[in-house]
Short mmCIF file of C-alpha atoms in Angstrom, two decimals:
data_model
loop_
_atom_site.label_atom_id
_atom_site.label_comp_id
_atom_site.label_asym_id
_atom_site.label_seq_id
_atom_site.Cartn_x
_atom_site.Cartn_y
_atom_site.Cartn_z
CA MET A 30 51.18 -24.63 55.82
CA LEU A 31 48.87 -27.08 54.07
CA TRP A 32 49.69 -30.67 54.93
CA THR A 33 48.86 -33.64 52.69
CA GLY A 34 48.75 -37.14 54.10
CA VAL A 35 46.46 -39.74 55.62
CA ARG A 36 44.57 -39.69 58.90
CA LEU A 37 46.29 -41.86 61.45
CA GLY A 38 42.91 -43.17 62.59
CA ASP A 39 42.16 -44.47 59.08
CA VAL A 40 45.49 -46.32 59.01
CA VAL A 41 44.82 -47.91 62.40
CA ARG A 42 41.34 -49.06 61.38
CA ALA A 43 42.72 -50.50 58.13
CA PHE A 44 45.10 -52.65 60.18
CA GLY A 45 42.40 -53.94 62.49
CA GLY A 46 42.27 -51.35 65.25
CA VAL A 47 44.09 -50.86 68.53
CA VAL A 48 45.14 -53.67 70.82
CA ASP A 49 43.47 -53.99 74.19
CA GLY A 50 45.09 -52.09 77.02
CA ALA A 51 46.75 -49.43 74.83
CA ARG A 52 46.39 -45.86 76.09
CA PHE A 53 49.04 -43.99 74.11
CA LEU A 54 50.39 -43.66 70.60
CA THR A 55 54.19 -43.69 70.86
CA ALA A 56 56.00 -42.27 67.83
CA THR A 57 59.76 -42.74 67.35
CA GLY A 58 61.79 -40.35 65.21
CA GLY A 59 64.29 -41.51 62.63
CA GLU A 60 67.29 -39.59 63.96
CA THR A 61 70.49 -41.63 63.92
CA LEU A 62 72.01 -41.73 67.38
CA PRO A 63 75.78 -41.31 67.68
CA GLU A 64 77.95 -44.15 68.94
CA LEU A 65 77.31 -44.08 72.67
CA PRO A 66 79.74 -44.96 75.47
CA GLU A 67 79.22 -48.27 77.16
CA GLY A 68 76.53 -48.03 79.80
CA PHE A 69 75.05 -44.77 78.44
CA ASP A 70 71.25 -44.78 78.41
CA ALA A 71 70.03 -44.20 74.84
CA ASP A 72 66.72 -42.89 76.20
CA GLN A 73 68.57 -39.74 77.18
CA LEU A 74 68.90 -38.87 73.47
CA ARG A 75 66.12 -40.78 71.71
CA VAL A 76 63.42 -38.59 70.13
CA GLU A 77 60.22 -40.39 71.05
CA ARG A 78 56.91 -38.97 72.27
CA SER A 79 53.66 -40.51 73.50
CA ILE A 80 50.28 -38.83 73.06
CA PRO A 81 46.92 -40.00 74.42
CA LEU A 82 45.09 -42.44 72.19
CA SER A 83 41.99 -40.23 71.96
CA LYS A 84 43.99 -37.46 70.26
CA ALA A 85 45.91 -39.86 68.02
CA LEU A 86 42.73 -41.37 66.56
CA ASP A 87 40.88 -38.06 66.31
CA ASP A 88 42.69 -35.69 63.94
CA CYS A 89 46.39 -36.63 63.73
CA LEU A 90 47.92 -36.91 60.28
CA LEU A 91 50.78 -38.84 58.72
CA ALA A 92 52.01 -36.23 56.23
CA TRP A 93 54.28 -36.62 53.20
CA GLU A 94 53.60 -33.30 51.45
CA VAL A 95 53.52 -29.66 52.53
CA ASN A 96 52.06 -26.87 50.41
CA GLY A 97 51.67 -29.28 47.49
CA ALA A 98 55.31 -30.40 47.39
CA PRO A 99 57.09 -33.48 48.80
CA LEU A 100 57.95 -32.97 52.45
CA PRO A 101 61.58 -31.74 52.65
CA ARG A 102 64.03 -33.13 55.16
CA SER A 103 63.98 -29.86 57.10
CA HIS A 104 60.26 -30.33 57.79
CA GLY A 105 60.49 -33.99 58.70
CA GLY A 106 60.38 -35.77 55.34
CA PRO A 107 59.77 -38.29 54.06
CA LEU A 108 57.03 -38.79 56.69
CA ARG A 109 56.11 -36.88 59.82
CA LEU A 110 53.38 -36.89 62.41
CA VAL A 111 51.19 -33.78 62.52
CA VAL A 112 49.35 -33.24 65.82
CA PRO A 113 47.08 -30.21 65.26
CA GLY A 114 46.81 -27.66 68.07
CA TRP A 115 49.48 -29.32 70.20
CA TYR A 116 53.04 -28.21 70.93
CA GLY A 117 55.54 -28.95 68.18
CA VAL A 118 57.54 -31.41 70.29
CA ASN A 119 54.70 -33.93 69.76
CA ASN A 120 54.94 -33.62 65.96
CA ILE A 121 57.62 -36.28 65.47
CA LYS A 122 59.73 -35.92 62.31
CA TYR A 123 61.17 -38.70 60.11
CA VAL A 124 58.72 -41.17 61.66
CA ARG A 125 60.43 -44.56 61.92
CA ARG A 126 58.05 -46.41 64.21
CA LEU A 127 54.49 -46.10 65.54
CA ALA A 128 53.29 -48.21 68.44
CA PHE A 129 50.27 -48.31 70.70
CA THR A 130 51.47 -48.68 74.26
CA ALA A 131 50.01 -48.96 77.74
CA GLY A 132 52.41 -46.35 79.15
CA GLU A 133 54.38 -43.32 78.03
CA SER A 134 57.75 -43.55 76.32
CA PRO A 135 60.73 -43.87 78.71
CA ALA A 136 62.67 -41.30 76.65
CA ARG A 137 63.87 -38.24 78.53
CA ILE A 138 62.06 -35.95 76.05
CA GLN A 139 58.83 -37.53 77.30
CA GLN A 140 59.52 -38.15 80.97
CA THR A 141 61.15 -34.93 82.19
CA SER A 142 62.13 -32.42 79.48
CA TYR A 143 58.76 -31.05 78.42
CA ARG A 144 56.85 -30.82 81.67
CA MET A 145 54.99 -27.83 83.10
CA ARG A 146 56.79 -27.56 86.41
CA PRO A 147 57.28 -24.88 89.06
CA THR A 148 60.36 -22.70 88.79
CA GLY A 149 63.42 -24.37 90.24
CA GLU A 150 61.98 -27.88 90.31
CA PRO A 151 63.32 -30.78 88.18
CA GLY A 152 61.13 -32.44 85.59
CA SER A 153 58.99 -35.38 86.67
CA PRO A 154 56.45 -37.73 85.02
CA ALA A 155 53.99 -36.59 87.68
CA GLN A 156 53.88 -33.08 86.18
CA PRO A 157 51.60 -32.10 83.27
CA SER A 158 53.11 -32.88 79.88
CA MET A 159 53.18 -30.25 77.14
CA TYR A 160 50.31 -31.36 74.98
CA ARG A 161 47.60 -28.89 73.99
CA MET A 162 48.57 -25.29 73.26
CA PRO A 163 46.43 -22.73 75.10
CA VAL A 164 44.48 -20.16 73.11
CA LYS A 165 46.63 -17.18 72.14
CA SER A 166 47.00 -14.42 69.60
CA TRP A 167 49.44 -11.73 68.62
CA ILE A 168 49.46 -8.53 66.61
CA SER A 169 51.77 -8.42 63.61
CA GLY A 170 51.45 -4.74 62.72
CA PRO A 171 51.49 -1.93 62.02
CA GLY A 172 53.99 -0.46 64.47
CA ALA A 173 56.06 -3.62 64.85
CA GLU A 174 59.55 -3.21 66.34
CA GLY A 175 58.70 0.21 67.73
CA ARG A 176 58.10 1.87 64.37
CA ALA A 177 55.76 4.86 64.50
CA VAL A 178 52.41 4.94 62.69
CA LEU A 179 50.46 7.94 61.46
CA ALA A 180 47.65 9.30 63.61
CA GLY A 181 44.09 8.82 62.39
CA PRO A 182 42.37 5.60 61.33
CA VAL A 183 44.72 2.62 61.86
CA THR A 184 43.98 -1.01 61.04
CA PHE A 185 45.83 -3.50 63.22
CA TYR A 186 46.21 -7.05 61.99
CA GLY A 187 47.36 -10.29 63.57
CA VAL A 188 46.90 -14.04 63.78
CA VAL A 189 45.49 -16.72 66.07
CA PRO A 190 47.30 -20.11 66.05
CA PRO A 191 45.23 -23.30 65.99
CA ALA A 192 43.17 -23.81 69.14
CA SER A 193 41.72 -27.20 70.03
CA ALA A 194 38.22 -25.78 70.41
CA GLY A 195 38.51 -23.30 67.54
CA VAL A 196 38.70 -19.52 67.85
CA ALA A 197 35.44 -17.77 68.69
CA SER A 198 36.49 -14.10 68.92
CA VAL A 199 39.42 -11.68 69.11
CA GLU A 200 39.62 -8.25 70.71
CA VAL A 201 42.22 -5.48 70.51
CA SER A 202 43.13 -2.86 73.12
CA VAL A 203 45.25 0.26 72.54
CA ASP A 204 45.58 1.11 76.26
CA GLY A 205 47.20 -2.06 77.58
CA GLY A 206 43.95 -3.91 78.26
CA GLU A 207 41.75 -1.28 79.92
CA ARG A 208 39.22 -1.11 77.07
CA TRP A 209 38.65 -3.55 74.21
CA THR A 210 37.48 -3.26 70.61
CA PRO A 211 36.12 -6.34 68.81
CA ALA A 212 38.28 -7.51 65.92
CA THR A 213 37.09 -9.08 62.67
CA LEU A 214 38.17 -12.61 61.79
CA SER A 215 39.29 -12.66 58.16
CA GLY A 216 39.92 -15.34 55.58
CA PRO A 217 38.23 -18.72 55.30
CA ASP A 218 37.41 -20.74 58.41
CA LEU A 219 39.25 -24.02 57.83
CA GLY A 220 38.43 -25.37 61.25
CA ALA A 221 40.04 -25.53 64.68
CA ASP A 222 43.27 -26.95 63.23
CA ALA A 223 43.93 -23.89 61.05
CA TRP A 224 45.35 -20.44 61.75
CA ARG A 225 42.95 -17.48 61.67
CA ALA A 226 43.81 -13.92 60.71
CA PHE A 227 42.10 -10.89 62.21
CA THR A 228 41.93 -7.12 61.72
CA CYS A 229 40.78 -4.28 63.96
CA ARG A 230 40.29 -0.66 62.88
CA VAL A 231 40.70 2.07 65.50
CA GLU A 232 41.07 5.86 65.52
CA LEU A 233 44.32 7.07 67.09
CA ALA A 234 45.20 10.59 68.18
CA PRO A 235 48.90 11.57 68.35
CA GLY A 236 50.49 9.85 71.33
CA THR A 237 52.00 6.62 72.62
CA TYR A 238 49.96 3.43 72.90
CA ARG A 239 50.39 -0.11 74.20
CA VAL A 240 48.50 -2.34 71.78
CA VAL A 241 47.56 -5.89 72.84
CA SER A 242 45.14 -8.55 71.65
CA ARG A 243 43.25 -11.36 73.31
CA ALA A 244 41.50 -14.37 71.78
CA THR A 245 38.72 -16.55 73.12
CA ASP A 246 38.12 -20.09 71.90
CA ALA A 247 34.81 -21.85 71.35
CA ALA A 248 35.07 -23.50 74.79
CA GLY A 249 35.16 -20.08 76.49
CA GLU A 250 38.90 -20.02 77.35
CA THR A 251 40.36 -16.50 77.05
CA GLN A 252 43.97 -15.38 77.05
CA PRO A 253 44.95 -14.34 80.59
CA GLY A 254 46.23 -10.90 81.46
CA GLU A 255 49.29 -12.19 83.31
CA ARG A 256 51.63 -15.05 82.61
CA VAL A 257 52.00 -18.08 84.87
CA ASP A 258 55.55 -18.75 86.03
CA ASN A 259 57.10 -22.12 85.29
CA GLU A 260 60.56 -23.56 84.80
CA ARG A 261 61.93 -22.77 81.30
CA GLY A 262 59.05 -20.40 80.57
CA HIS A 263 56.91 -22.82 78.58
CA GLY A 264 53.48 -21.94 77.19
CA ASN A 265 53.29 -18.20 77.75
CA ASN A 266 49.99 -16.99 76.26
CA ALA A 267 49.41 -13.84 78.34
CA ARG A 268 48.20 -10.94 76.24
CA GLY A 269 50.92 -8.39 75.70
CA ALA A 270 53.09 -9.78 78.53
CA THR A 271 56.80 -10.43 78.21
CA TRP A 272 58.83 -13.00 80.08
CA PRO A 273 61.50 -11.56 82.40
CA ARG A 274 65.08 -12.36 81.59
CA ARG A 275 66.33 -15.47 83.30
CA ARG A 276 69.56 -15.26 85.25
CA PRO A 277 72.38 -16.29 82.88
CA PRO A 278 74.73 -19.12 83.88
CA SER A 279 77.99 -18.18 85.58
CA PRO A 280 80.55 -17.25 82.90
CA SER A 281 83.80 -19.11 82.46
CA PRO A 282 87.09 -17.34 83.33
CA GLY A 283 87.70 -16.63 79.65
CA GLU A 284 84.20 -15.27 79.20
CA ARG A 285 84.62 -13.09 82.31
CA GLY A 286 87.79 -11.68 80.78
CA ARG A 287 86.04 -10.91 77.51
CA ARG A 288 83.17 -9.26 79.36
CA ALA A 289 85.63 -7.18 81.40
CA ASP A 290 87.37 -6.04 78.20
CA ALA A 291 84.01 -5.14 76.67
CA ALA A 292 83.02 -3.26 79.84
CA ASP A 293 86.31 -1.33 79.76
CA ALA A 294 85.70 -0.43 76.13
CA ASP A 295 82.17 0.74 76.93
CA GLU A 296 83.46 2.78 79.86
CA GLY A 297 86.00 4.43 77.57
CA LYS A 298 83.25 5.35 75.10
CA ARG A 299 81.14 6.82 77.89
CA ALA A 300 84.09 8.83 79.18
CA ARG A 301 84.78 10.22 75.69
CA ARG A 302 81.15 11.16 75.26
CA ALA A 303 81.17 12.89 78.65
CA ARG A 304 84.22 14.96 77.62
CA ARG A 305 82.65 16.17 74.38
CA PRO A 306 80.73 19.18 75.81
CA ALA A 307 83.79 20.42 77.74
CA ARG A 308 85.99 19.93 74.68
CA ALA A 309 83.55 21.84 72.46
CA ALA A 310 83.49 24.74 74.96
CA ALA A 311 87.30 24.79 75.06
CA LEU A 312 87.46 24.95 71.25
CA ARG A 313 85.01 27.86 71.20
CA ARG A 314 87.20 29.75 73.69
CA CYS A 315 90.29 29.02 71.59
CA ARG A 316 88.64 30.29 68.40
CA ALA A 317 87.58 33.60 69.99
CA PRO A 318 90.95 35.48 69.63
CA LEU A 319 91.35 34.24 66.06
CA ARG A 320 88.03 35.81 65.04
CA ARG A 321 89.31 39.25 66.21
CA LEU A 322 92.38 39.16 63.93
CA PRO A 323 92.33 41.20 60.67
CA PRO A 324 92.25 39.13 57.50
CA PRO A 325 95.77 38.11 56.36
CA ARG A 326 97.41 39.55 53.30
CA ARG A 327 97.09 37.25 50.32
CA ARG A 328 100.56 36.26 49.19
CA PRO A 329 102.20 33.01 48.17
CA HIS A 330 103.60 30.89 50.98
CA GLN A 331 106.76 28.90 50.75
CA HIS A 332 106.51 25.22 51.64
CA ASP A 333 108.86 25.66 54.61
CA ASP A 334 106.68 28.49 55.96
CA ARG A 335 103.77 26.11 56.74
CA LEU A 336 103.00 24.18 59.90
CA ASP A 337 103.15 20.41 59.50
CA LEU A 338 100.26 19.54 61.82
CA ASP A 339 100.75 15.79 61.42
CA ALA A 340 104.34 16.12 62.63
CA LEU A 341 103.44 18.49 65.51
CA ARG A 342 100.54 16.63 67.08
CA PRO A 343 99.87 15.77 69.80
CA GLU A 344 102.52 17.96 71.52
CA ARG A 345 101.05 21.37 72.39
CA ALA A 346 104.44 22.90 73.21
CA ARG A 347 105.77 22.12 69.73
CA VAL A 348 102.76 23.90 68.20
CA VAL A 349 103.53 27.01 70.32
CA ASN A 350 107.21 27.00 69.35
CA ALA A 351 106.50 26.53 65.66
CA SER A 352 103.95 29.38 65.67
CA SER A 353 106.43 31.71 67.46
CA ARG A 354 109.14 31.06 64.82
CA ARG A 355 106.94 32.11 61.90
CA ARG A 356 108.48 35.62 61.65
CA ARG A 357 107.57 36.17 58.00
CA ASP A 358 103.81 35.96 58.60
CA ALA A 359 102.83 39.67 59.01
CA ALA A 360 99.25 38.67 59.86
CA VAL A 361 100.42 36.85 62.99
CA GLN A 362 103.74 38.55 63.92
CA GLY A 363 103.27 40.94 66.81
CA ARG A 364 99.47 40.58 66.90
CA LEU A 365 99.10 37.64 69.32
CA THR A 366 99.80 37.91 73.02
CA PRO A 367 101.45 34.93 74.74
CA SER A 368 98.02 33.97 76.14
CA GLN A 369 96.44 34.12 72.69
CA LEU A 370 99.31 32.09 71.29
CA GLN A 371 98.60 29.41 73.91
CA ASP A 372 94.92 29.49 72.89
CA LEU A 373 95.91 29.07 69.25
CA ALA A 374 98.13 26.12 70.12
CA THR A 375 95.32 24.56 72.14
CA TYR A 376 92.90 24.95 69.21
CA VAL A 377 95.35 23.37 66.75
CA PHE A 378 96.11 20.57 69.21
CA GLU A 379 92.44 19.77 69.95
CA ALA A 380 91.26 20.09 66.35
CA THR A 381 93.89 17.81 64.86
CA ARG A 382 94.52 15.09 67.42
#
């Protein structure tokens, strides 16, 4: 996205600068809060974030256009704060108020919600806030979503999100990080606040590969090989790593019932699939005596001389009785033993149920 607006620092200087003692820029979003119960703390819902003054005056933007068009409501129009290289929660939409404050906003979204905290611990203002995004990269293709690629020369491509220090290099590995091949940064370098694309050409023999990438910024920070655990899984930038599934909350009684019904249905499907080989073998045994019969004489059949399979199924005994009563069929009469007749009934029963 290409943002159009004015540097926040220019606006501040035009209004005479920052008051003494201010350490943060506090931006308040224009969301309309619902009517709250008496005694309810509005800071629990208010969208308001504070960022250090040094970042606010450096490269932050008050934007009113995106990609050459007026900023739509879905992207924060008519005016939003753009904080390059920092987590999106700091990019306040529908900006209603800007203030320079000595302390951070008292809003919950600032104090506890977006904090890098150990797993299982509640949020606290003493924990690091989610400000700068760490350097990271990812591969977009080919081979996305498990799709196979042809052996031979393959060009992998991907992107590097904005890094505060700017991207210096990217490498690609096809063996999960054992060996690395330098990638080529492509497209114009629009600075540390812009995304960078990269490509890497490798020769692949037929086989299975685990392809990962790692980026290094201009300050020397490189994507780690393993993720760092934290509550809510914020900020994962490990190369090729995936976050483990978190334990889901305990289901309600109704949800437990629905899950039990779904489990029963899945068990029924598995049982039917397990019976398929045995059923196929039984059908082959039932067909065997029929293959040894001579071909029937071709003559017209009366309607009442036919078996109504829809009416007979799924009762095997009725199939046997109906077959035994067909005295006018010379191809069958006297040529099937009782055992073969049972096999015929079984075949008809299994094939039509």
